[in-house]
Coordinates of C-alpha atoms in Angstrom, one line a residue:
X1 CA 107.2 126.3 150.8
X2 CA 108.3 128.8 147.9
X3 CA 107.8 126.4 144.7
X4 CA 109.0 129.1 142.6
X5 CA 112.3 128.9 144.0
X6 CA 112.8 125.1 144.8
X7 CA 111.7 123.7 141.3
X8 CA 113.0 124.3 137.9
X9 CA 110.3 125.3 135.5
X10 CA 111.5 122.9 132.7
X11 CA 111.0 119.4 134.4
X12 CA 108.1 117.2 134.1
X13 CA 105.1 117.9 136.5
X14 CA 104.7 114.3 137.4
X15 CA 108.4 113.9 138.5
X16 CA 107.8 117.2 140.9
X17 CA 104.8 115.5 142.2
X18 CA 106.6 112.2 143.2
X19 CA 109.4 114.1 144.9
X20 CA 107.3 116.7 146.6
X21 CA 103.9 115.3 147.3
X22 CA 103.1 118.5 148.9
X23 CA 102.4 120.1 145.4
X24 CA 98.8 120.1 145.1
X25 CA 96.9 119.1 142.0
X26 CA 96.0 122.1 139.8
X27 CA 98.9 124.2 141.0
X28 CA 101.1 123.8 138.0
X29 CA 100.5 122.9 134.3
X30 CA 102.9 121.8 131.5
X31 CA 103.4 123.9 128.2
X32 CA 103.2 121.3 125.3
X33 CA 105.7 123.4 123.3
X34 CA 108.4 124.4 125.5
X35 CA 107.8 121.5 127.8
X36 CA 108.2 124.1 130.8
X37 CA 106.3 123.6 134.3
X38 CA 104.3 126.8 134.7
X39 CA 102.5 127.9 137.7
X40 CA 98.6 128.1 136.7
X41 CA 98.2 131.4 138.6
X42 CA 101.4 132.9 136.8
X43 CA 99.8 131.8 133.4
X44 CA 96.3 133.2 134.2
X45 CA 97.9 136.6 135.2
X46 CA 99.7 136.4 131.6
X47 CA 96.4 136.1 129.9
X48 CA 96.7 132.1 129.9
X49 CA 99.9 132.7 127.8
X50 CA 103.1 130.6 128.5
X51 CA 105.4 133.1 130.1
X52 CA 108.4 131.0 128.7
X53 CA 107.7 130.7 125.1
X54 CA 104.4 132.7 124.5
X55 CA 102.3 129.7 123.6
X56 CA 98.7 130.4 123.8
X57 CA 96.9 128.0 126.4
X58 CA 93.3 127.1 125.9
X59 CA 91.2 129.8 127.8
X60 CA 87.9 128.8 129.8
X61 CA 85.0 130.4 128.6
X62 CA 84.3 132.5 131.6
X63 CA 87.7 133.6 131.6
X64 CA 87.3 134.8 128.2
X65 CA 84.4 136.8 129.1
X66 CA 86.3 138.3 132.0
X67 CA 89.0 139.3 129.5
X68 CA 86.8 140.7 127.0
X69 CA 83.5 142.2 128.3
X70 CA 83.2 144.8 130.7
X71 CA 83.0 143.7 134.3
X72 CA 79.5 142.5 135.4
X73 CA 77.9 143.3 132.0
X74 CA 77.3 139.8 130.8
X75 CA 73.6 138.5 130.8
X76 CA 73.8 134.6 129.9
X77 CA 70.9 133.2 127.7
X78 CA 69.4 129.8 127.2
X79 CA 70.9 127.9 130.2
X80 CA 68.1 125.3 130.3
X81 CA 68.0 123.4 127.1
X82 CA 67.5 119.8 127.4
X83 CA 70.1 117.6 125.9
X84 CA 68.8 114.6 123.9
X85 CA 70.5 111.4 122.8
X86 CA 69.3 110.9 119.2
X87 CA 71.2 107.8 118.5
X88 CA 70.6 106.3 121.8
X89 CA 74.7 106.3 122.4
X90 CA 75.5 104.2 125.3
X91 CA 76.8 106.3 128.1
X92 CA 76.4 109.9 126.3
X93 CA 73.8 111.3 128.7
X94 CA 76.2 110.2 131.8
X95 CA 79.0 111.9 130.1
X96 CA 77.2 115.0 129.6
X97 CA 76.3 115.1 133.3
X98 CA 79.9 114.5 134.2
X99 CA 81.0 117.4 132.0
X100 CA 78.5 119.7 133.5
X101 CA 79.6 119.0 137.2
X102 CA 83.5 119.2 136.2
X103 CA 83.1 122.3 134.2
X104 CA 80.3 124.2 135.7
X105 CA 78.9 124.7 132.2
X106 CA 75.6 123.7 130.9
X107 CA 77.0 123.0 127.5
X108 CA 80.1 123.7 125.3
X109 CA 78.9 127.3 124.5
X110 CA 77.9 130.1 126.6
X111 CA 75.9 132.9 125.0
X112 CA 74.3 136.0 126.0
X113 CA 74.5 139.8 125.8
X114 CA 77.4 142.1 127.2
X115 CA 79.2 145.2 126.5
X116 CA 82.8 146.1 125.3
X117 CA 83.8 149.6 126.7
X118 CA 80.2 150.3 126.9
X119 CA 79.0 149.2 123.4
X120 CA 76.3 146.4 123.5
X121 CA 76.9 143.3 121.7
X122 CA 75.7 139.5 121.6
X123 CA 78.4 137.4 122.6
X124 CA 79.3 133.6 122.4
X125 CA 82.1 131.7 123.7
X126 CA 83.1 128.0 123.3
X127 CA 84.8 126.0 125.8
X128 CA 87.1 123.2 124.8
X129 CA 86.8 121.4 128.2
X130 CA 83.4 120.2 127.1
X131 CA 83.7 117.4 124.6
X132 CA 86.2 119.7 122.7
X133 CA 83.6 122.2 122.1
X134 CA 81.9 119.8 119.5
X135 CA 78.7 121.1 118.1
X136 CA 75.7 119.2 119.1
X137 CA 72.0 120.0 119.0
X138 CA 72.1 122.1 121.8
X139 CA 75.1 124.0 121.0
X140 CA 73.8 124.8 117.5
X141 CA 70.4 125.7 119.1
X142 CA 72.0 128.0 121.5
X143 CA 74.2 129.7 118.7
X144 CA 71.1 130.0 116.5
X145 CA 69.1 131.5 119.3
X146 CA 71.7 134.2 120.2
X147 CA 72.1 135.1 116.5
X148 CA 68.0 135.3 116.0
X149 CA 67.9 137.5 119.1
X150 CA 70.7 139.8 117.8
X151 CA 68.7 140.1 114.5
X152 CA 65.4 140.9 116.4
X153 CA 67.2 143.3 118.8
X154 CA 69.5 144.7 115.8
X155 CA 72.8 143.8 117.7
X156 CA 76.2 142.9 116.4
X157 CA 77.3 139.5 117.3
X158 CA 80.9 138.3 118.5
X159 CA 81.8 134.7 118.9
X160 CA 84.9 133.2 120.2
X161 CA 85.1 129.8 118.7
X162 CA 86.9 126.6 119.3
X163 CA 85.8 123.2 118.4
X164 CA 86.7 119.6 117.2
X165 CA 83.9 119.9 114.8
X166 CA 80.5 117.9 114.7
X167 CA 79.6 115.8 117.7
X168 CA 79.8 112.1 116.5
X169 CA 77.5 110.8 119.4
X170 CA 74.7 112.8 117.9
X171 CA 75.0 111.7 114.3
X172 CA 73.0 113.5 111.6
X173 CA 71.4 115.7 114.1
X174 CA 74.8 117.3 114.7
X175 CA 75.4 117.6 111.0
X176 CA 72.1 119.8 110.7
X177 CA 73.5 122.4 113.0
X178 CA 75.9 123.4 110.4
X179 CA 72.9 124.4 108.3
X180 CA 70.9 126.0 110.9
X181 CA 73.8 128.2 112.2
X182 CA 74.8 129.0 108.8
X183 CA 71.3 130.1 107.9
X184 CA 71.1 132.1 111.0
X185 CA 74.2 134.3 110.1
X186 CA 72.7 134.8 106.7
X187 CA 69.3 136.3 108.2
X188 CA 71.3 138.4 110.6
X189 CA 73.7 139.7 107.8
X190 CA 70.8 140.5 105.5
X191 CA 69.3 142.7 108.2
X192 CA 72.5 144.8 107.7
X193 CA 74.1 143.7 110.9
X194 CA 77.7 143.0 112.0
X195 CA 79.3 139.6 112.8
X196 CA 82.8 139.3 114.1
X197 CA 84.3 135.6 114.7
X198 CA 87.5 135.1 116.5
X199 CA 88.9 131.6 115.8
X200 CA 91.1 130.1 118.6
X201 CA 92.9 126.8 119.1
X202 CA 91.6 124.6 117.7
X203 CA 88.7 125.5 115.1
X204 CA 88.2 122.5 112.9
X205 CA 85.6 120.4 111.3
X206 CA 81.9 121.3 110.8
X207 CA 82.1 124.3 112.9
X208 CA 84.7 125.7 110.3
X209 CA 82.6 124.6 107.6
X210 CA 79.7 126.8 108.9
X211 CA 79.4 129.8 111.0
X212 CA 82.9 130.2 111.9
X213 CA 83.8 131.1 108.4
X214 CA 80.9 133.4 107.9
X215 CA 81.7 136.5 109.9
X216 CA 81.8 140.0 108.3
X217 CA 85.2 140.1 110.0
X218 CA 87.1 137.0 110.9
X219 CA 89.9 137.3 113.3
X220 CA 92.2 134.7 115.0
X221 CA 94.8 134.1 117.9
X222 CA 98.3 133.7 117.0
X223 CA 99.4 129.9 116.4
X224 CA 95.7 128.5 116.3
X225 CA 94.9 125.4 114.4
X226 CA 92.2 126.3 112.0
X227 CA 90.9 123.7 109.2
X228 CA 88.3 121.5 107.9
X229 CA 89.9 118.2 108.3
X230 CA 92.1 117.8 111.2
X231 CA 96.0 117.2 110.7
X232 CA 95.7 113.4 111.4
X233 CA 92.9 112.7 109.3
X234 CA 94.9 114.6 106.4
X235 CA 98.0 112.7 107.0
X236 CA 96.3 109.4 107.2
X237 CA 94.4 110.2 104.0
X238 CA 97.1 111.3 101.8
X239 CA 100.0 109.3 103.5
X240 CA 102.3 112.5 103.8
X241 CA 103.5 114.5 106.6
X242 CA 102.3 117.9 106.7
X243 CA 104.8 120.8 106.8
X244 CA 105.2 122.8 109.7
X245 CA 102.7 125.8 110.4
X246 CA 100.1 124.0 108.0
X247 CA 96.5 125.2 109.1
X248 CA 98.1 127.8 111.6
X249 CA 96.1 131.0 111.8
X250 CA 99.2 132.5 110.2
X251 CA 98.7 130.1 107.2
X252 CA 95.0 131.0 106.8
X253 CA 96.1 134.8 107.0
X254 CA 98.5 134.3 104.1
X255 CA 96.0 132.3 102.2
X256 CA 93.5 134.9 102.3
X257 CA 90.8 133.5 104.8
X258 CA 91.3 135.8 107.7
X259 CA 91.2 139.5 108.3
X260 CA 93.6 139.4 111.0
X261 CA 95.7 137.9 113.9
X262 CA 95.1 139.8 117.2
X263 CA 97.0 139.0 120.2
X264 CA 95.0 138.6 123.6
X265 CA 96.3 141.8 125.2
X266 CA 94.9 143.7 122.1
X267 CA 91.7 141.9 121.7
X268 CA 89.4 144.0 123.7
X269 CA 90.6 147.0 122.1
X270 CA 90.3 145.5 118.5
X271 CA 86.8 144.5 119.1
X272 CA 86.0 147.8 120.5
X273 CA 87.5 149.6 117.3
X274 CA 85.3 147.5 115.2
X275 CA 82.2 147.9 117.0
X276 CA 82.8 151.7 116.9
X277 CA 83.4 151.5 113.3
X278 CA 80.1 149.9 112.7
X279 CA 78.1 152.3 114.7
X280 CA 78.1 150.3 118.3
X281 CA 74.9 148.6 118.3
X282 CA 72.2 149.1 115.7
X283 CA 73.6 150.1 112.3
X284 CA 72.5 153.6 111.6
X285 CA 73.1 154.6 107.8
X286 CA 75.8 157.0 107.9
X287 CA 73.9 159.6 105.8
X288 CA 71.5 159.9 108.7
X289 CA 74.2 159.7 111.6
X290 CA 77.0 161.7 110.2
X291 CA 75.8 164.7 108.3
X292 CA 74.6 166.3 111.4
X293 CA 77.9 166.2 112.9
X294 CA 79.9 167.3 109.6
X295 CA 80.4 170.7 108.2
X296 CA 77.4 171.9 106.2
X297 CA 77.8 173.0 102.6
X298 CA 78.3 176.7 102.1
X299 CA 74.9 178.8 101.9
X300 CA 75.9 181.7 99.5
X301 CA 72.5 182.2 97.9
X302 CA 73.7 181.4 94.2
X303 CA 72.0 179.8 91.5
X304 CA 73.5 177.3 89.0
X305 CA 72.8 176.9 85.4
X306 CA 72.6 173.4 83.9
X307 CA 71.7 173.1 80.5
X308 CA 68.4 175.1 80.0
X309 CA 67.2 174.8 83.6
X310 CA 68.2 177.1 86.5
X311 CA 68.3 175.3 89.7
X312 CA 68.3 177.4 92.9
X313 CA 69.6 176.9 96.4
X314 CA 66.7 177.3 98.7
X315 CA 67.6 178.2 102.3
X316 CA 65.7 176.6 105.1
X317 CA 64.5 179.5 107.5
X318 CA 64.7 177.3 110.5
X319 CA 68.2 176.1 109.7
X320 CA 71.8 176.9 108.3
X321 CA 71.9 174.1 106.3
X322 CA 71.4 174.2 102.4
X323 CA 68.7 172.4 100.5
X324 CA 69.5 171.5 97.2
X325 CA 66.9 171.1 94.6
X326 CA 68.7 168.5 92.1
X327 CA 72.0 166.5 92.3
X328 CA 73.3 168.6 89.6
X329 CA 73.1 171.7 91.8
X330 CA 74.7 169.9 94.6
X331 CA 77.6 169.0 92.2
X332 CA 77.8 172.2 90.6
X333 CA 78.3 173.8 94.3
X334 CA 80.8 171.1 95.1
X335 CA 82.8 172.1 91.8
X336 CA 82.7 175.8 93.0
X337 CA 84.0 174.9 96.4
X338 CA 86.9 172.6 95.0
X339 CA 88.0 175.0 92.5
X340 CA 88.8 177.2 95.7
X341 CA 90.4 174.3 97.7
X342 CA 92.5 173.1 94.9
X343 CA 93.5 176.5 93.3
X344 CA 97.0 176.8 92.4
X345 CA 99.2 179.1 94.5
X346 CA 102.1 179.3 92.2
X347 CA 102.3 179.5 88.5
X348 CA 102.3 175.7 87.0
X349 CA 105.7 174.6 85.8
X350 CA 105.8 173.6 82.2
X351 CA 106.7 169.9 81.8
X352 CA 106.7 167.6 79.0
X353 CA 104.2 164.3 79.5
X354 CA 107.2 162.2 80.0
X355 CA 108.4 164.4 82.9
X356 CA 105.1 163.6 84.5
X357 CA 105.5 159.9 83.9
X358 CA 109.1 160.1 85.5
X359 CA 108.0 162.0 88.5
X360 CA 104.8 159.5 89.0
X361 CA 107.0 156.5 88.9
X362 CA 109.9 158.1 91.2
X363 CA 111.0 156.0 94.0
X364 CA 110.8 159.4 96.2
X365 CA 107.2 159.7 95.7
X366 CA 105.1 159.1 98.6
X367 CA 103.0 155.7 98.4
X368 CA 99.3 155.1 99.2
X369 CA 100.3 153.9 102.7
X370 CA 101.9 157.2 103.4
X371 CA 98.7 159.2 102.8
X372 CA 96.5 157.0 105.0
X373 CA 97.6 158.1 108.6
X374 CA 97.5 161.8 107.4
X375 CA 94.0 161.5 106.3
X376 CA 92.3 158.9 108.4
X377 CA 92.1 157.9 112.0
X378 CA 92.3 154.5 113.4
X379 CA 92.7 152.5 110.1
X380 CA 92.0 149.0 110.7
X381 CA 93.6 146.7 108.0
X382 CA 91.6 143.8 106.9
X383 CA 93.1 141.0 104.8
X384 CA 92.3 138.4 102.2
X385 CA 89.9 137.5 99.6
X386 CA 88.4 134.5 101.3
X387 CA 89.4 132.3 98.4
X388 CA 93.0 131.9 97.8
X389 CA 95.6 134.5 99.0
X390 CA 96.1 138.0 100.7
X391 CA 97.4 140.2 98.0
X392 CA 100.1 142.6 99.7
X393 CA 99.8 145.0 96.6
X394 CA 96.2 146.1 98.0
X395 CA 95.8 147.6 101.3
X396 CA 92.2 147.7 102.5
X397 CA 90.2 148.5 105.7
X398 CA 88.3 150.6 107.9
X399 CA 88.9 153.9 109.3
X400 CA 87.4 157.1 110.4
X401 CA 87.4 160.2 108.3
X402 CA 86.8 163.1 110.8
X403 CA 84.5 160.8 112.8
X404 CA 82.6 159.2 109.9
X405 CA 83.4 155.5 109.1
X406 CA 84.6 154.9 105.7
X407 CA 86.3 152.1 103.6
X408 CA 89.5 152.6 102.3
X409 CA 91.3 150.6 99.5
X410 CA 94.7 151.3 98.3
X411 CA 97.2 150.0 95.5
X412 CA 100.5 150.0 97.2
X413 CA 103.9 149.6 95.7
X414 CA 105.9 150.3 98.9
X415 CA 109.4 151.8 99.4
X416 CA 112.7 150.1 98.8
X417 CA 113.5 146.9 96.9
X418 CA 112.5 144.5 99.6
X419 CA 109.0 146.2 100.0
X420 CA 108.6 146.6 96.3
X421 CA 109.1 142.8 95.8
X422 CA 106.7 142.1 98.6
X423 CA 104.0 144.4 97.2
X424 CA 104.9 143.3 93.6
X425 CA 105.5 146.8 92.5
X426 CA 101.9 147.6 93.1
X427 CA 100.7 145.3 90.2
X428 CA 97.5 143.8 91.5
X429 CA 96.8 139.9 91.2
X430 CA 93.2 138.4 90.9
X431 CA 93.2 137.9 94.7
X432 CA 93.8 141.6 95.2
X433 CA 90.9 142.7 93.1
X434 CA 88.8 139.8 94.7
X435 CA 89.8 141.4 98.2
X436 CA 88.9 144.9 97.1
X437 CA 85.4 143.5 95.8
X438 CA 84.7 142.0 99.1
X439 CA 85.5 145.2 101.2
X440 CA 83.2 147.2 98.5
X441 CA 80.3 145.0 99.3
X442 CA 81.0 145.1 103.0
X443 CA 81.1 148.8 102.8
X444 CA 77.8 148.7 100.9
X445 CA 76.3 146.7 103.6
X446 CA 77.3 149.1 106.2
X447 CA 76.6 152.2 104.4
X448 CA 80.2 153.3 104.4
X449 CA 81.5 155.4 101.5
X450 CA 84.3 154.0 99.7
X451 CA 87.6 155.9 99.0
X452 CA 90.3 154.5 96.5
X453 CA 94.0 155.3 96.2
X454 CA 95.4 154.4 92.8
X455 CA 99.1 153.7 92.2
X456 CA 99.9 150.9 89.8
X457 CA 101.9 150.4 86.5
X458 CA 99.1 147.9 85.7
X459 CA 97.5 144.5 86.6
X460 CA 99.9 141.8 87.3
X461 CA 100.1 139.8 83.8
X462 CA 102.0 136.6 85.1
X463 CA 101.1 133.1 84.4
X464 CA 99.8 132.5 87.6
X465 CA 97.5 135.6 87.1
X466 CA 95.9 134.2 84.1
X467 CA 95.4 130.8 85.7
X468 CA 93.3 132.4 88.6
X469 CA 91.4 134.6 86.2
X470 CA 92.8 138.1 86.0
X471 CA 90.4 139.3 83.5
X472 CA 87.4 138.1 85.2
X473 CA 88.6 139.7 88.5
X474 CA 88.9 143.1 86.9
X475 CA 85.6 142.6 85.0
X476 CA 83.8 141.8 88.2
X477 CA 85.2 144.7 90.1
X478 CA 84.0 147.1 87.3
X479 CA 80.6 145.4 87.5
X480 CA 80.2 145.7 91.2
X481 CA 81.3 149.3 91.2
X482 CA 78.7 150.2 88.8
X483 CA 75.7 149.6 91.1
X484 CA 77.6 150.2 94.3
X485 CA 75.1 151.9 96.5
X486 CA 77.3 154.3 98.5
X487 CA 79.6 157.3 97.4
X488 CA 82.8 156.2 95.7
X489 CA 85.7 158.6 95.1
X490 CA 89.2 157.5 93.6
X491 CA 92.2 159.5 93.6
X492 CA 95.1 158.7 91.3
X493 CA 98.5 159.7 93.2
X494 CA 101.0 158.1 91.1
X495 CA 100.6 155.6 88.1
X496 CA 97.2 154.8 86.8
X497 CA 98.1 152.1 84.4
X498 CA 95.3 150.6 82.3
X499 CA 92.5 148.3 83.4
X500 CA 94.4 147.6 86.6
X501 CA 93.9 151.1 87.6
X502 CA 90.3 151.4 86.2
X503 CA 89.0 148.7 88.4
X504 CA 89.7 151.0 91.3
X505 CA 88.3 153.9 89.3
X506 CA 84.9 153.3 88.4
X507 CA 83.7 156.1 90.7
X508 CA 81.4 158.9 91.4
X509 CA 84.6 161.2 90.9
X510 CA 88.1 160.6 90.0
X511 CA 90.7 163.1 91.2
X512 CA 94.3 163.3 90.1
X513 CA 97.4 164.6 91.8
X514 CA 99.1 167.0 89.4
X515 CA 102.1 164.8 88.6
X516 CA 100.2 161.5 88.4
X517 CA 99.5 159.9 85.0
X518 CA 96.5 158.0 83.9
X519 CA 96.8 156.0 80.7
X520 CA 95.6 153.1 78.4
X521 CA 98.9 151.4 79.0
X522 CA 102.4 152.3 79.6
X523 CA 104.1 154.6 77.1
X524 CA 106.7 151.8 76.4
X525 CA 103.7 149.4 75.6
X526 CA 102.1 151.9 73.5
X527 CA 105.1 152.5 71.5
X528 CA 105.8 148.8 71.2
X529 CA 102.2 148.1 69.8
X530 CA 101.7 151.0 67.7
X531 CA 105.4 151.7 66.6
X532 CA 107.0 148.4 67.2
X533 CA 109.7 150.3 69.1
X534 CA 109.5 150.6 72.9
X535 CA 112.2 153.1 73.0
X536 CA 109.9 155.7 71.7
X537 CA 108.3 155.8 75.0
X538 CA 108.9 159.6 75.5
X539 CA 107.4 160.4 72.1
X540 CA 104.4 158.2 72.9
X541 CA 103.6 160.0 76.2
X542 CA 103.3 163.2 74.2
X543 CA 100.4 161.6 72.3
X544 CA 98.6 159.6 74.9
X545 CA 96.9 162.5 76.6
X546 CA 97.8 160.8 80.1
X547 CA 98.7 163.9 82.3
X548 CA 96.3 165.3 84.8
X549 CA 95.5 168.5 83.1
X550 CA 94.9 166.8 79.6
X551 CA 92.4 164.3 81.4
X552 CA 90.5 167.0 83.1
X553 CA 90.0 169.1 80.0
X554 CA 88.9 165.7 78.3
X555 CA 86.1 165.2 81.2
X556 CA 88.0 162.0 82.4
X557 CA 88.6 163.3 85.7
X558 CA 87.0 165.8 87.8
X559 CA 89.6 167.7 89.8
X560 CA 93.6 168.1 89.8
X561 CA 95.2 168.5 93.0
X562 CA 98.1 170.8 92.5
X563 CA 101.6 169.8 93.6
X564 CA 103.4 173.2 93.3
X565 CA 106.5 171.3 93.8
X566 CA 106.8 167.5 93.3
X567 CA 105.4 165.4 96.2
X568 CA 108.0 163.8 98.7
X569 CA 107.7 162.0 102.1
X570 CA 109.1 165.2 103.4
X571 CA 106.4 167.8 102.1
X572 CA 103.6 165.3 102.2
X573 CA 102.2 166.4 105.8
X574 CA 102.1 169.8 104.5
X575 CA 100.2 169.2 101.4
X576 CA 97.7 166.5 102.7
X577 CA 95.3 169.1 104.1
X578 CA 94.0 170.1 100.9
X579 CA 93.3 166.6 99.8
X580 CA 91.4 166.3 103.4
X581 CA 89.3 169.4 102.7
X582 CA 88.4 167.9 99.2
X583 CA 87.3 164.5 100.9
X584 CA 85.2 166.3 103.3
X585 CA 83.5 168.5 100.7
X586 CA 83.0 165.3 98.4
X587 CA 81.5 163.3 101.3
X588 CA 79.1 166.0 102.4
X589 CA 77.9 166.6 98.8
X590 CA 77.4 162.8 97.9
X591 CA 76.1 161.9 101.4
X592 CA 73.0 163.7 100.4
X593 CA 72.4 161.7 97.3
X594 CA 69.6 158.8 97.7
X595 CA 70.7 155.5 96.2
X596 CA 68.7 156.0 93.0
X597 CA 70.3 159.5 92.5
X598 CA 73.8 158.2 93.2
X599 CA 73.6 155.3 90.6
X600 CA 72.1 157.6 88.0
X601 CA 74.8 160.1 88.3
X602 CA 77.5 157.3 88.1
X603 CA 75.7 155.7 85.0
X604 CA 75.7 159.0 83.4
X605 CA 79.3 159.8 84.2
X606 CA 80.4 156.7 82.3
X607 CA 77.7 156.4 79.7
X608 CA 78.8 159.7 78.1
X609 CA 82.4 158.8 77.9

């Protein structure tokens, strides 16, 4: 009998079975959202997604392993842990025995080691069929052991998480698993290793309030319920009906607690990209792993004068590489190389300062997002400040620059009125600076250089920004950047407005595109404060020293990237090559610095200003 032809998919499965007793159990399931009757095999072939409305069904643990890991690569760990009944709860041992028989699982989580496109990782996956994947002692122990082993073997960890929270039948023993798993994740992180958590439906309670929210990168499936207290508990507590979408993965992304939402069909590829961006298995410092495959600095036999000392370049007879005696010599060589890369090809057009301001603000000027695909490969955007919101005026994430992992953080205005409003015209809120700071510290952990793109009229100065601590957010950004132990390059591509720009420009070097501007505040604000007349903005621009050439003469910026003709979306692809070449030289140079040399150089750069 062809069930697909004889039954409507929208009717109740129970009615189908009454009318047609030939339908075996387990052949069909009902979608709780669209109420359609769906063939189980059809749903499975669709990655356990309703083929009618796209709702994500809960995925069994072993099926998740089949979807994400390379075939035959999973080696399961810790299958022989003994279940306890610390409260002597009646019927609990029998319940566990019954679930083991029904599910074929020893507990609510599977842990072990596997590969994703050949890249090794410690892997864990929860299964909601086993007491809603609640976390009892055995679950907490399996997770902790897996993370401990990952720390010992210097492997990343990836967990697919769902849970109803702590396991009530085990009382305080269950609660202690929150502390144990959180501490294990901290030890793994302190070892400089990567953790990725993927939150699925539902992830609640003590699991959310412990290891689930502690990953370096936190992803979620679409439409997943994620929260501490469940919706029913909240409604009963406050006596109010919750709004649609509350505690959904989309809700958490908007409020800054997720790096991204990933569809199942894209999950394996996304995780593979993340592992590649973090060096696959053990984390090798980029200075060791990438300098071998990048272009060596030129060996030209020159000597460079710095003060009263002569610093020589000493060639290694066994290698074509150049050995530089001091950081100052390396920077001198960089200046020499960049003077060629950024040399003007046509005479500079004489413009007034206000003309540069107008060009920097032009709606036709490329935005940060336009530069990224021309300079970087495989950019993976990461969202959220982990506190309050994801600020769209800051784009941040991971990418490869000619094979080298880097962190990219950019202020973004957007194109067109709708996107300008969404991006708040590039005016960054406190949560934008906190997102950037989170990504800076993550870059430091994984030894990735940080590349900033600056384009903002200034930090957002609305009432809500003050309520959430705008001044503190900017100050903390400067505080952390001053001692960040990786190379930092900041490129001002449009407006560099006041402290809002400086928070992304406490760098080893600051470069400006020719028609960009960088100033203490806007010319209108300058004229208003000093002359009580904002209409004198053009006049103010002349005295503010805000153009790239003026700032280079003052030593505020190291390089000016010539435009020849003003940048537009049309000519940007032709101009991006110079910037790419400059970034390559910067990374090759500063990548040879020790942490001590890097921080000493950055301190001196700003100490003498």
